XYZ file of C-alpha atoms in Angstrom:
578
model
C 88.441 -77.365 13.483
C 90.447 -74.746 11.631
C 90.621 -71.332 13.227
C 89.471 -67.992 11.903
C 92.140 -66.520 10.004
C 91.418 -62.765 11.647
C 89.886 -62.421 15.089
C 88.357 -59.683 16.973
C 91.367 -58.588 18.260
C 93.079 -58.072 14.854
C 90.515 -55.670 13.427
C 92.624 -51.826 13.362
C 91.126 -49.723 11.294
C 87.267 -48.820 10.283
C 86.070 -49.112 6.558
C 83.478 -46.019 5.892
C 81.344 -46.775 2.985
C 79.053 -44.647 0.619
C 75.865 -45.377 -0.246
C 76.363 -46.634 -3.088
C 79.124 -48.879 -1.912
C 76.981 -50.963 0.675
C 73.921 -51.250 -1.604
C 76.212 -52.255 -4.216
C 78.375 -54.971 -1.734
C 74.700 -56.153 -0.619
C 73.350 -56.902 -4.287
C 76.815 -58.636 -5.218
C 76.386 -61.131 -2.113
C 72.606 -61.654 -2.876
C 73.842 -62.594 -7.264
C 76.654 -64.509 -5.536
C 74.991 -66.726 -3.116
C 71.448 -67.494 -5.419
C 73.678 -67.454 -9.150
C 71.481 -64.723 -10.475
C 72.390 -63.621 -13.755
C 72.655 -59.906 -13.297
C 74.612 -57.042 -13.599
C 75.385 -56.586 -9.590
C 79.330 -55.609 -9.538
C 81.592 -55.145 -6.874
C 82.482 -51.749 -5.846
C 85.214 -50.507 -7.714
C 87.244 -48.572 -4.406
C 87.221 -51.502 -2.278
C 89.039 -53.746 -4.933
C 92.309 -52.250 -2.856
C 91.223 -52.709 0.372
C 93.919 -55.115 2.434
C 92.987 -54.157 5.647
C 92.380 -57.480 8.135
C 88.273 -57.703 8.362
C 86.029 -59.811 9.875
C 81.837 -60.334 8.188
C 78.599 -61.865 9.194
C 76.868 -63.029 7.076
C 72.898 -63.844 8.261
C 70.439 -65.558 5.860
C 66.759 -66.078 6.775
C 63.778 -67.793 5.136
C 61.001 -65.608 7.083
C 59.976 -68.772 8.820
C 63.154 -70.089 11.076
C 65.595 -68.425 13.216
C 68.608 -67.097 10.274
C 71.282 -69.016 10.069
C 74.719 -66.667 10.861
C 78.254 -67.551 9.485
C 80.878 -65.265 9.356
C 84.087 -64.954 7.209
C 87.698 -63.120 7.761
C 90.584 -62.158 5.418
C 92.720 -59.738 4.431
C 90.424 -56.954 2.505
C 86.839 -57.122 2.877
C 86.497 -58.656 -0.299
C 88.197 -61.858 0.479
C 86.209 -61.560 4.182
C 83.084 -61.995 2.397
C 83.897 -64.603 0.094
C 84.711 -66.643 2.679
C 81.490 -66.187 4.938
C 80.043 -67.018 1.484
C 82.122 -70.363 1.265
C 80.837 -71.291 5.089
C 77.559 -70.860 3.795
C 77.621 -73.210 0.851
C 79.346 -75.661 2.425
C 76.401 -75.963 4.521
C 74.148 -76.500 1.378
C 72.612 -73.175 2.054
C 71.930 -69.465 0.458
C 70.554 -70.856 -3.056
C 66.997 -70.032 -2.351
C 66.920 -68.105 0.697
C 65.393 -64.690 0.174
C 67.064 -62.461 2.952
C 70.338 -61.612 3.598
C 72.317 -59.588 6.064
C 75.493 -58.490 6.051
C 77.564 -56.781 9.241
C 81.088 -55.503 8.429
C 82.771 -55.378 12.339
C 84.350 -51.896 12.687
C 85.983 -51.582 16.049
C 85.799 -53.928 19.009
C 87.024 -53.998 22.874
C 88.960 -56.467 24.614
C 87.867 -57.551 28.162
C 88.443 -60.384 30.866
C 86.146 -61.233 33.867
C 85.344 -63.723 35.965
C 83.065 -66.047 34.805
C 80.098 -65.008 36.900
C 76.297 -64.034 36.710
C 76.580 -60.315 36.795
C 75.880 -57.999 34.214
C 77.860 -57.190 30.822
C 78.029 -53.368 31.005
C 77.352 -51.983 27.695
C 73.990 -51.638 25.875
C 73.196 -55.241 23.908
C 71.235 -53.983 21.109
C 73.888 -52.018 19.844
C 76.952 -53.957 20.271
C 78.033 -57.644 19.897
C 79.826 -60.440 22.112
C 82.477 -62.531 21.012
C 84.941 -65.033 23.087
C 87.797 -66.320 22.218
C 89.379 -67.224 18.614
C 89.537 -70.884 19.569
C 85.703 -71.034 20.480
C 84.837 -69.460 17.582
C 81.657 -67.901 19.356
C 80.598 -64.557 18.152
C 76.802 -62.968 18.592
C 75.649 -60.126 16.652
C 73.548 -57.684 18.620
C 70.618 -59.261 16.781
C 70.747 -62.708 18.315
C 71.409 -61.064 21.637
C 68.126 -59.348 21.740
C 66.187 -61.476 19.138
C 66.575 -64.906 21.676
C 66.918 -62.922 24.615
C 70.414 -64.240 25.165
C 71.158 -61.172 27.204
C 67.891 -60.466 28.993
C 67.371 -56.453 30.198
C 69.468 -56.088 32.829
C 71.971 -57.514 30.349
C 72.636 -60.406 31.711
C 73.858 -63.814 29.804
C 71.345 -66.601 30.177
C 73.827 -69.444 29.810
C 71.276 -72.197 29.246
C 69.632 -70.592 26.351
C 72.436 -69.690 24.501
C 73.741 -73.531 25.188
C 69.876 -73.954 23.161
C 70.469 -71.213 20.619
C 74.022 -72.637 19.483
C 72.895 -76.242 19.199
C 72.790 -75.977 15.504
C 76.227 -75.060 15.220
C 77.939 -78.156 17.105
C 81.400 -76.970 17.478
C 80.639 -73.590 18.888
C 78.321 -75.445 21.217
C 80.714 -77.795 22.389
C 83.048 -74.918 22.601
C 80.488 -73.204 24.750
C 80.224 -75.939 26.978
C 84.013 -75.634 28.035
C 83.773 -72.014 28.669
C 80.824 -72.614 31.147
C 83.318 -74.071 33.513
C 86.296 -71.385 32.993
C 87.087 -69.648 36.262
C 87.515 -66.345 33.708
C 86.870 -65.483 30.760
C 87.811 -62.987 27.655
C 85.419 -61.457 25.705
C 84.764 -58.989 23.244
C 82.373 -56.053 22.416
C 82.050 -55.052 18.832
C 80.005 -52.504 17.069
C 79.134 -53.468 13.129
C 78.113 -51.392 9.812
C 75.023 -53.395 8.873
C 72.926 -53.685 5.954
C 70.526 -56.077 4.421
C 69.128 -57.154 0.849
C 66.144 -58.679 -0.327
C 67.965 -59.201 -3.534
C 65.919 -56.469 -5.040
C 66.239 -53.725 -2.455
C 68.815 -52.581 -0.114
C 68.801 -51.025 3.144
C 71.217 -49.802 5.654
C 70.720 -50.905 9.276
C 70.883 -49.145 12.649
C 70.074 -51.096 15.902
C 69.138 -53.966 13.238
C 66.086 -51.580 12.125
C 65.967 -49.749 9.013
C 67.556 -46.370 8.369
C 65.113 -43.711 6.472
C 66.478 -40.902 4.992
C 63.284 -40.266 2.718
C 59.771 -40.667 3.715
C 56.813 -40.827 1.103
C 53.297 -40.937 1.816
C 53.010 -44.365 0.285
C 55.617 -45.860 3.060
C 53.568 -44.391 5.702
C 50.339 -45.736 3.795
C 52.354 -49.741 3.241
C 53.410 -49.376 7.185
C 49.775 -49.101 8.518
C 48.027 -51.798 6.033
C 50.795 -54.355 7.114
C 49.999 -53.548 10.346
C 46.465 -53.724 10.427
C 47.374 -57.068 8.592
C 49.083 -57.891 11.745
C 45.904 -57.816 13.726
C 44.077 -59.130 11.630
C 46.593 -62.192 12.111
C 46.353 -61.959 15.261
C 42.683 -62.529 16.003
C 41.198 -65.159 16.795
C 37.730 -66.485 15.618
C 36.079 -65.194 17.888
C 37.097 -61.609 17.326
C 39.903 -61.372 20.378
C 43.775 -60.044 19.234
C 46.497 -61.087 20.985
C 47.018 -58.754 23.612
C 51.143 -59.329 24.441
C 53.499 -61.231 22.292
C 56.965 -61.979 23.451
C 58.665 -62.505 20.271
C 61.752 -63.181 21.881
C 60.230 -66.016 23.662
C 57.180 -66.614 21.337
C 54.842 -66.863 24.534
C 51.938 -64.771 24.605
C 50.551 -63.352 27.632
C 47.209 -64.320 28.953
C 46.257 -60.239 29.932
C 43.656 -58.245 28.080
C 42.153 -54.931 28.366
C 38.749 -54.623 26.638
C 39.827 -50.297 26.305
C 42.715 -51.590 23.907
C 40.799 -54.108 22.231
C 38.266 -50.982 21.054
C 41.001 -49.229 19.880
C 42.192 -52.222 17.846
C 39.167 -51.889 16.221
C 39.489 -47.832 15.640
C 42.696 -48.534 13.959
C 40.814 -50.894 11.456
C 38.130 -48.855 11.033
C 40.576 -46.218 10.217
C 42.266 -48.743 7.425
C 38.855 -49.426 5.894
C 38.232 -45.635 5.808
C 41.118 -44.757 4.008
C 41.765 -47.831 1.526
C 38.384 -49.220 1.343
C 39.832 -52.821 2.003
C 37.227 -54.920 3.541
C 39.809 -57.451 5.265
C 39.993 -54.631 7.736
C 36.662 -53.814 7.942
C 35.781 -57.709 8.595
C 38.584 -57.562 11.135
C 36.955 -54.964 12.823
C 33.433 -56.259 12.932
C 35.218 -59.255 14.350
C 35.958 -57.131 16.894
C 32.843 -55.091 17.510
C 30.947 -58.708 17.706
C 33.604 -59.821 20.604
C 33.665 -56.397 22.575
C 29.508 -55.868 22.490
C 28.771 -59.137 24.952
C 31.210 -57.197 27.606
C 28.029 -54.429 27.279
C 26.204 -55.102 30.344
C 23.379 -53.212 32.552
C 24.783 -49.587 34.148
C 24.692 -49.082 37.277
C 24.323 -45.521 36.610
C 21.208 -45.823 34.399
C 19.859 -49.561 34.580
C 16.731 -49.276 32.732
C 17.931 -47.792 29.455
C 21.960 -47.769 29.816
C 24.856 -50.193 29.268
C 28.535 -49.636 30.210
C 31.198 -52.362 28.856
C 32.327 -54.547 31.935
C 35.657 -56.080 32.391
C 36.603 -58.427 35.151
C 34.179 -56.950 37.618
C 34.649 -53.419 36.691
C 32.906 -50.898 34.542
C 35.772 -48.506 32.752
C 34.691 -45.180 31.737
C 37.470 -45.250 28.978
C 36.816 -48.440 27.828
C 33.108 -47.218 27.328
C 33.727 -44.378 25.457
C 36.158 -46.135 23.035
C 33.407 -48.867 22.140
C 31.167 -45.435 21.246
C 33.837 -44.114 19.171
C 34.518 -47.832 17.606
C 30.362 -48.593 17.034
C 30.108 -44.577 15.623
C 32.688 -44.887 13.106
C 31.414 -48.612 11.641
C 27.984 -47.046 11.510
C 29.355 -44.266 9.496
C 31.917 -45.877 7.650
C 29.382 -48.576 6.454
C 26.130 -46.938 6.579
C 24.185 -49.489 8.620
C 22.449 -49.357 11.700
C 22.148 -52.876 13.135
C 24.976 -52.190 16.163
C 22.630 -48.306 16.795
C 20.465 -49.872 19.802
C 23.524 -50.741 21.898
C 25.511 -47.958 20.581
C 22.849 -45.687 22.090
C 22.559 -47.305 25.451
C 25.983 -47.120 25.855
C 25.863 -43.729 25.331
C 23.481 -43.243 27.769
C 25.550 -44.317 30.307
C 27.825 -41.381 29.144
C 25.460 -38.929 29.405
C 24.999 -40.068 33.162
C 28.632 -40.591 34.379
C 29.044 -36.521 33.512
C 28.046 -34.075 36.486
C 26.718 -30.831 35.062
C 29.959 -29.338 36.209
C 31.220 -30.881 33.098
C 33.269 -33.163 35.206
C 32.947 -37.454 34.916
C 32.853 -39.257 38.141
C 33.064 -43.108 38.582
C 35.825 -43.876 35.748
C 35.708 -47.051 37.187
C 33.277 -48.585 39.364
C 33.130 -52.197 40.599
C 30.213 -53.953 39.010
C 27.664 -55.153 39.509
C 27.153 -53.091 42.676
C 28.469 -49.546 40.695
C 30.581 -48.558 44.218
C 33.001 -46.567 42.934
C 36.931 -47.777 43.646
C 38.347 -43.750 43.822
C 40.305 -44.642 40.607
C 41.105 -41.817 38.576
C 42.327 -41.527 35.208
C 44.382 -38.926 33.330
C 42.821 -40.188 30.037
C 39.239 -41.588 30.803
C 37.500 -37.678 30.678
C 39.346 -36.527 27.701
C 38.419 -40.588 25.714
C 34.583 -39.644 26.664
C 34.389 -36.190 25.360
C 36.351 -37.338 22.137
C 33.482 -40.015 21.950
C 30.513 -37.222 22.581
C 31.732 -35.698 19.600
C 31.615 -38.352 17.872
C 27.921 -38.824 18.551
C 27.631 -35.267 17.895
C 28.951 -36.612 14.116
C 26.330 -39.246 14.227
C 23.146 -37.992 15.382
C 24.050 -34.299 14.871
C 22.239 -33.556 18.265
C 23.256 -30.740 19.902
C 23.013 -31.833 23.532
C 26.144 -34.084 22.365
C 28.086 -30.785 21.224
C 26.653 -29.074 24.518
C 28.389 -31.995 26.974
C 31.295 -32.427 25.395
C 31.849 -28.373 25.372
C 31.087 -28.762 29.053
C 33.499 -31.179 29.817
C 36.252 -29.736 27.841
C 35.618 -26.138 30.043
C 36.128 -28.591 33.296
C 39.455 -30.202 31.870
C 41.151 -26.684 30.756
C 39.741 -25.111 34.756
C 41.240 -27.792 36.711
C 44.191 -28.658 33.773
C 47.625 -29.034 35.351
C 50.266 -26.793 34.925
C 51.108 -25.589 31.292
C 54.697 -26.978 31.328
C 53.319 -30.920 32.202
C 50.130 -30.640 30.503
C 50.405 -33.721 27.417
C 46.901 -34.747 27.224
C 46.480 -36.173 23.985
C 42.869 -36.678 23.958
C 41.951 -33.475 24.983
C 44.107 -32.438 22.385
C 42.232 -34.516 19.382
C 38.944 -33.401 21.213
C 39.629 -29.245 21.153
C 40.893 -29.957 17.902
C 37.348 -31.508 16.433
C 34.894 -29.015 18.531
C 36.661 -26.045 17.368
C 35.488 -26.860 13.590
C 31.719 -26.919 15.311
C 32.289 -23.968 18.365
C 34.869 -21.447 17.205
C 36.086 -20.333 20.295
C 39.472 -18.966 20.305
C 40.318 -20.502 23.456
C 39.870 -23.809 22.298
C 42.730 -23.375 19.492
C 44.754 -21.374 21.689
C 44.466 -24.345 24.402
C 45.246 -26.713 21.368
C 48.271 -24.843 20.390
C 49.936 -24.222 24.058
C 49.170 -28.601 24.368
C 50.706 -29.195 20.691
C 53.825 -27.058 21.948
C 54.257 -29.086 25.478
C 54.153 -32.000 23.387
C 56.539 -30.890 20.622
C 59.124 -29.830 23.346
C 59.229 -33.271 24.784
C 59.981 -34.535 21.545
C 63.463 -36.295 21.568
C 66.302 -34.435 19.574
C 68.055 -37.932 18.635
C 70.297 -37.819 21.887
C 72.196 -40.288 23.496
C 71.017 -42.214 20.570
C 70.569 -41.432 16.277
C 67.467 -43.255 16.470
C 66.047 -41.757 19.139
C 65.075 -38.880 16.669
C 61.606 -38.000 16.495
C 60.471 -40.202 19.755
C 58.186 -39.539 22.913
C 58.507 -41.404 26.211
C 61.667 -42.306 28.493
C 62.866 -44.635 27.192
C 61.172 -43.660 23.553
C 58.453 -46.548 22.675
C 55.451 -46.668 20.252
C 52.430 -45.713 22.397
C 53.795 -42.738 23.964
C 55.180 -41.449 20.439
C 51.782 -42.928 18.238
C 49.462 -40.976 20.664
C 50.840 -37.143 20.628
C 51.888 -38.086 16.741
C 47.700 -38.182 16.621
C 47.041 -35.179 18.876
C 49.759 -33.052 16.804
C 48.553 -34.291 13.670
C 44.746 -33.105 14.859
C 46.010 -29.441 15.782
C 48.115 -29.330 12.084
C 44.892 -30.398 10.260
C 42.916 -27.942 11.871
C 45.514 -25.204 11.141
C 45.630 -26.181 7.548
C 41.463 -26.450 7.325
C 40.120 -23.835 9.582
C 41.868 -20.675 8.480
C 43.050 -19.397 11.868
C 46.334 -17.204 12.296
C 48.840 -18.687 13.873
C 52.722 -18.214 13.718
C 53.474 -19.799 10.307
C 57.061 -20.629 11.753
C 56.057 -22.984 14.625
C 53.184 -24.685 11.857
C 56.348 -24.932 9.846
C 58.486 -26.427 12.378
C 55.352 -28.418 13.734
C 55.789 -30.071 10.356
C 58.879 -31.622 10.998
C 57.819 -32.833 14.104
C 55.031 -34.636 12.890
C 56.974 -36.219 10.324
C 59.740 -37.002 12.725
C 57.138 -39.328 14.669
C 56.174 -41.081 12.071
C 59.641 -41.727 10.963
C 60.551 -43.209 14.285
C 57.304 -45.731 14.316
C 58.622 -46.703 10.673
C 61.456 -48.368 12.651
C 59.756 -50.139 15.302
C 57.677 -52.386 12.756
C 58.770 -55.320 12.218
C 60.460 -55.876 8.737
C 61.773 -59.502 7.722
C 65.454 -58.254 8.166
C 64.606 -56.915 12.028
C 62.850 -60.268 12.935
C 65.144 -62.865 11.379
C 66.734 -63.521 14.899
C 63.600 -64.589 16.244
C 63.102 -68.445 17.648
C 59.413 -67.872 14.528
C 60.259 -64.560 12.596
C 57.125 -64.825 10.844
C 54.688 -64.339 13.657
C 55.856 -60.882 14.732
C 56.533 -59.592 11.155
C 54.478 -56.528 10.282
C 54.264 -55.662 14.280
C 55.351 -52.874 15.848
C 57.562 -53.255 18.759
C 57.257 -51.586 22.011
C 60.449 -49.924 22.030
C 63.694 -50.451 20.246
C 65.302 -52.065 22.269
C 63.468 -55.476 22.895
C 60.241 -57.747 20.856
C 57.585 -56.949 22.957
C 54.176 -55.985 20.620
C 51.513 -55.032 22.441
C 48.226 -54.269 21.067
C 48.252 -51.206 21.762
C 51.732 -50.268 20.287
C 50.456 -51.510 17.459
C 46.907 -49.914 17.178
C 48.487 -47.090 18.279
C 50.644 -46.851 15.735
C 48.431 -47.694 12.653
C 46.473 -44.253 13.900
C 49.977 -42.350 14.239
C 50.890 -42.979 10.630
C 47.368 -42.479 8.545
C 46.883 -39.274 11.064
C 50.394 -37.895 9.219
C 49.093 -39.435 6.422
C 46.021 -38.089 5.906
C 47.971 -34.603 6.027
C 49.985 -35.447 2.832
C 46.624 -34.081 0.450
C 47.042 -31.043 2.380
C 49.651 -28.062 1.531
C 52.657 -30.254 3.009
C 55.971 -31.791 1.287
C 55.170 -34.856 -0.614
C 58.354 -36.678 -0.007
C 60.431 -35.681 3.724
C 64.032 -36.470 3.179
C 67.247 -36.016 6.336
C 70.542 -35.572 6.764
């Protein structure tokens, strides 16, 4: 087999390129390879490039794992017309629709034994390669996307032997390096960017780079992923709880609490774009969640609590409420009101007249209680009081959930660790009914504890805008909603505040969203996958790996209508960043 004209090893200097350069380079590849008749052009600066350089070049149908070939020459030019001859001589790139393109910039040289330990360097950012001869070189991409290097990073030699079985030389090849005593390798970092032969976009981490936001892209993020759910459900109502994209296995968990958000998030979708896929997705779910509604131990005669696996969860409770209020609302009928009621009579009896809930989870059917205490339950089951305040506009509802919030700020940790996101939605809503200053001075000291947390876009670019360590949908999607709440009810209820932190709370909130914008799963982020088109449209748990979990997801359909519900108030239409 003939060798590579440049290696890893001969690549010297980097090749910045504008904007307009890489969009332009990614359209010219896309005319090239399907023999489009249009005006794409090659850029006119990097005619004299003669620099050695080395290009993948990935193609993916949306169904299959891409294909990756890879071309070197003198001048990137010549580079790429030579991935693009590997790929025709294969009889492919005619009629495939996505294309990806990663210029290698700078790589490391390195020899070790041939050994199970761990590569030391993060594998979502940077590359391996062997030698010349083997001709085996893995973008980032594959290393994640099939899991070749698991989390702690290290190389899982029989699945790569799997993965490379469609290209038979580099197989073979792989087969003698498994028996090497050492081995050299390489670790390159890429410029990446990707074409649907219509649009262009640069790539970070294999995700999407967004240096302008519009209302509509937060809008088209949060239907495709209520899409994803909708997918994702089964006839019988259930989502899948855990996917393992990286494996396609899903995991045989559930949690009925997530599962009632699922449906919130649909709800939500219906509310804002009057789509009635989503609304039949979520009465899917309603109709599997309501036969967990069983007899409370608390009130048997007229009360029902949801029950999970022996175990009555006050959380999971009050989500069904807030799930069963907002279809009755949304919808205007009253066939799920008799259950919705009795649940909330068991509610109305798990609350002491301190304000305080006790039994957030009890084992069932004997109600003992199992001394389990949640950070969130208390906060989830005053948010759902007021929402049966919404309903029925009864005041004992207002009356509890006033109660309950007095407990949570009495016995609230300290101010510096106080993130409770609930409460946070739930001070936000009864101030617009009881307009007592404490409860939007309580909102604003828990919107500021959560903006300070916020990550600044250090050690990494794209860590800009995230919550949680490390930064992953849920814990970002949750304050995103809890800021968004306190911002609303700045902009609606004419209270003073300092206009420079509203300002600057702003920025957060679209910060946030920008960050769950790359988690979801786009065709270009997923072509690496062993079936790219079952996690498209998901939203990944963190940026690092392809776990979606339901609640990353639900989560983060909430997140983004919550900012973008604030775009019809006084707020920038379009966000754009350095």
């Amino acid at each position: 087999m003939a060798l590579p004209e440049i290696w890893f090893d001969d690549i010297q200097d980097k090749l910045t390129l504008a904007t307009g350069e890489w969009s332009a380079i990614a359209r010219w590849v896309s005319a090239t390879l399907t023999g489009a008749d249009t005006q794409a052009t090659w850029p006119d600066r990097l005619w004299a490039d003669e620099r050695p350089r080395l290009v993948f070049l990935s193609l993916s149908d949306g169904q299959q794992t891409a294909t990756v070939d890879y071309g070197s020459s003198i001048g990137l030019r010549a580079a790429i017309e030579a991935a693009i001859a590997s790929v025709q001589s294969r009889g492919r790139g005619a009629t495939v629709p996505y294309c990806k393109i990663d210029i290698v910039q700078s790589a490391i040289t390195s020899e070790r034994l041939n050994s199970e330990r761990p590569f030391r360097y993060d594998r979502s950012l940077y590359g391996l390669a062997y030698t010349r001869e083997s001709q085996i070189a893995l973008l980032p991409e594959e290393l994640v996307g099939w899991q070749l290097l698991d989390a702690e990073h290290k190389l899982d030699a029989d699945r790569l032997s799997r993965y490379l079985k469609k290209y038979p030389e580099r197989a073979a090849a792989w087969q003698v390096l498994r028996q090497a005593a050492r081995v050299k390798f390489y670790r390159f970092a890429c410029t990446s960017f990707a074409t649907d032969g219509r649009d262009a976009w640069l790539l970070y981490r294999g995700h999407r780079c967004f240096n302008a936001i519009a209302p509509s892209d937060l809008l088209n993020a949060a239907e495709r992923g209520g899409r994803y759910l909708r997918h994702q459900q089964s006839p019988e109502g259930r989502f899948t709880y855990c996917y393992h994209a990286s494996r396609d296995r899903v995991t045989i968990d559930y949690n009925l609490l997530r599962h009632a958000g699922a449906a919130i998030a649909l709800l939500d979708l219906y509310e804002v774009t009057g789509e009635l896929e989503f609304l039949d997705a979520a009465q899917g779910g309603l109709d599997y969640l309501l036969p967990f509604s069983q007899t409370s131990p608390l009130v048997p005669t007229v009360g029902c609590c949801i029950v999970e696996n022996g175990f009555a969860k006050l959380g999971a409770t009050a989500l069904a409420i807030i799930a069963l209020v907002k279809y009755t609302i949304c919808t205007r009928q009253q066939h799920y009101l008799p259950q919705l009621l009795q649940l909330a009579r068991h509610l109305q009896a798990a609350q002491q007249p301190s304000g305080a809930f006790l039994h957030h989870r009890q084992a069932y059917p004997s109600g003992e209680d199992t001394s389990f205490v949640s950070r969130r339950y208390p906060s989830q089951a005053i948010l759902a009081m007021l929402y049966l305040y919404k309903l029925t506009e009864r005041e004992s509802w207002l009356t509890r959930a006033e109660a309950g919030v007095r407990y949570l700020l009495m016995t609230a940790r300290p101010q510096s660790d106080f993130e409770d996101y609930w409460l946070l939605r739930s001070l936000s809503e009864l101030f617009r009914h009881v307009r007592n200053p404490r409860y939007h001075q309580q909102a604003e000291q828990i919107a500021t504890v959560i903006a300070n947390h916020q990550h600044p876009g250090r050690p990494q670019a794209d860590w800009l805008g995230s919550f949680g360590k490390p930064p992953s949908a849920i814990a970002t999607a949750a304050r995103l909603e809890g800021l968004c709440a306190v911002y609303h009810l700045v902009n609606v209820a004419n209270v003073a505040v300092n206009r420079q932190a509203h300002e600057r709370r702003h920025d957060i909130i679209w910060l946030a969203g920008r960050f769950l914008l790359q988690l979801q799963c786009e065709p270009e982020t997923v072509m690496y996958l062993p079936k790219p088109a079952r996690a498209r449209d998901g939203f990944r748990q963190q940026l690092t790996d392809f776990t979606i979990r339901l609640d990353d997801v639900y989560r983060s359909i909430t997140g983004l209508l919550a900012v973008y519900r604030l775009t019809g108030e006084p707020t920038s239409q379009v966000i754009r960043y350095n």
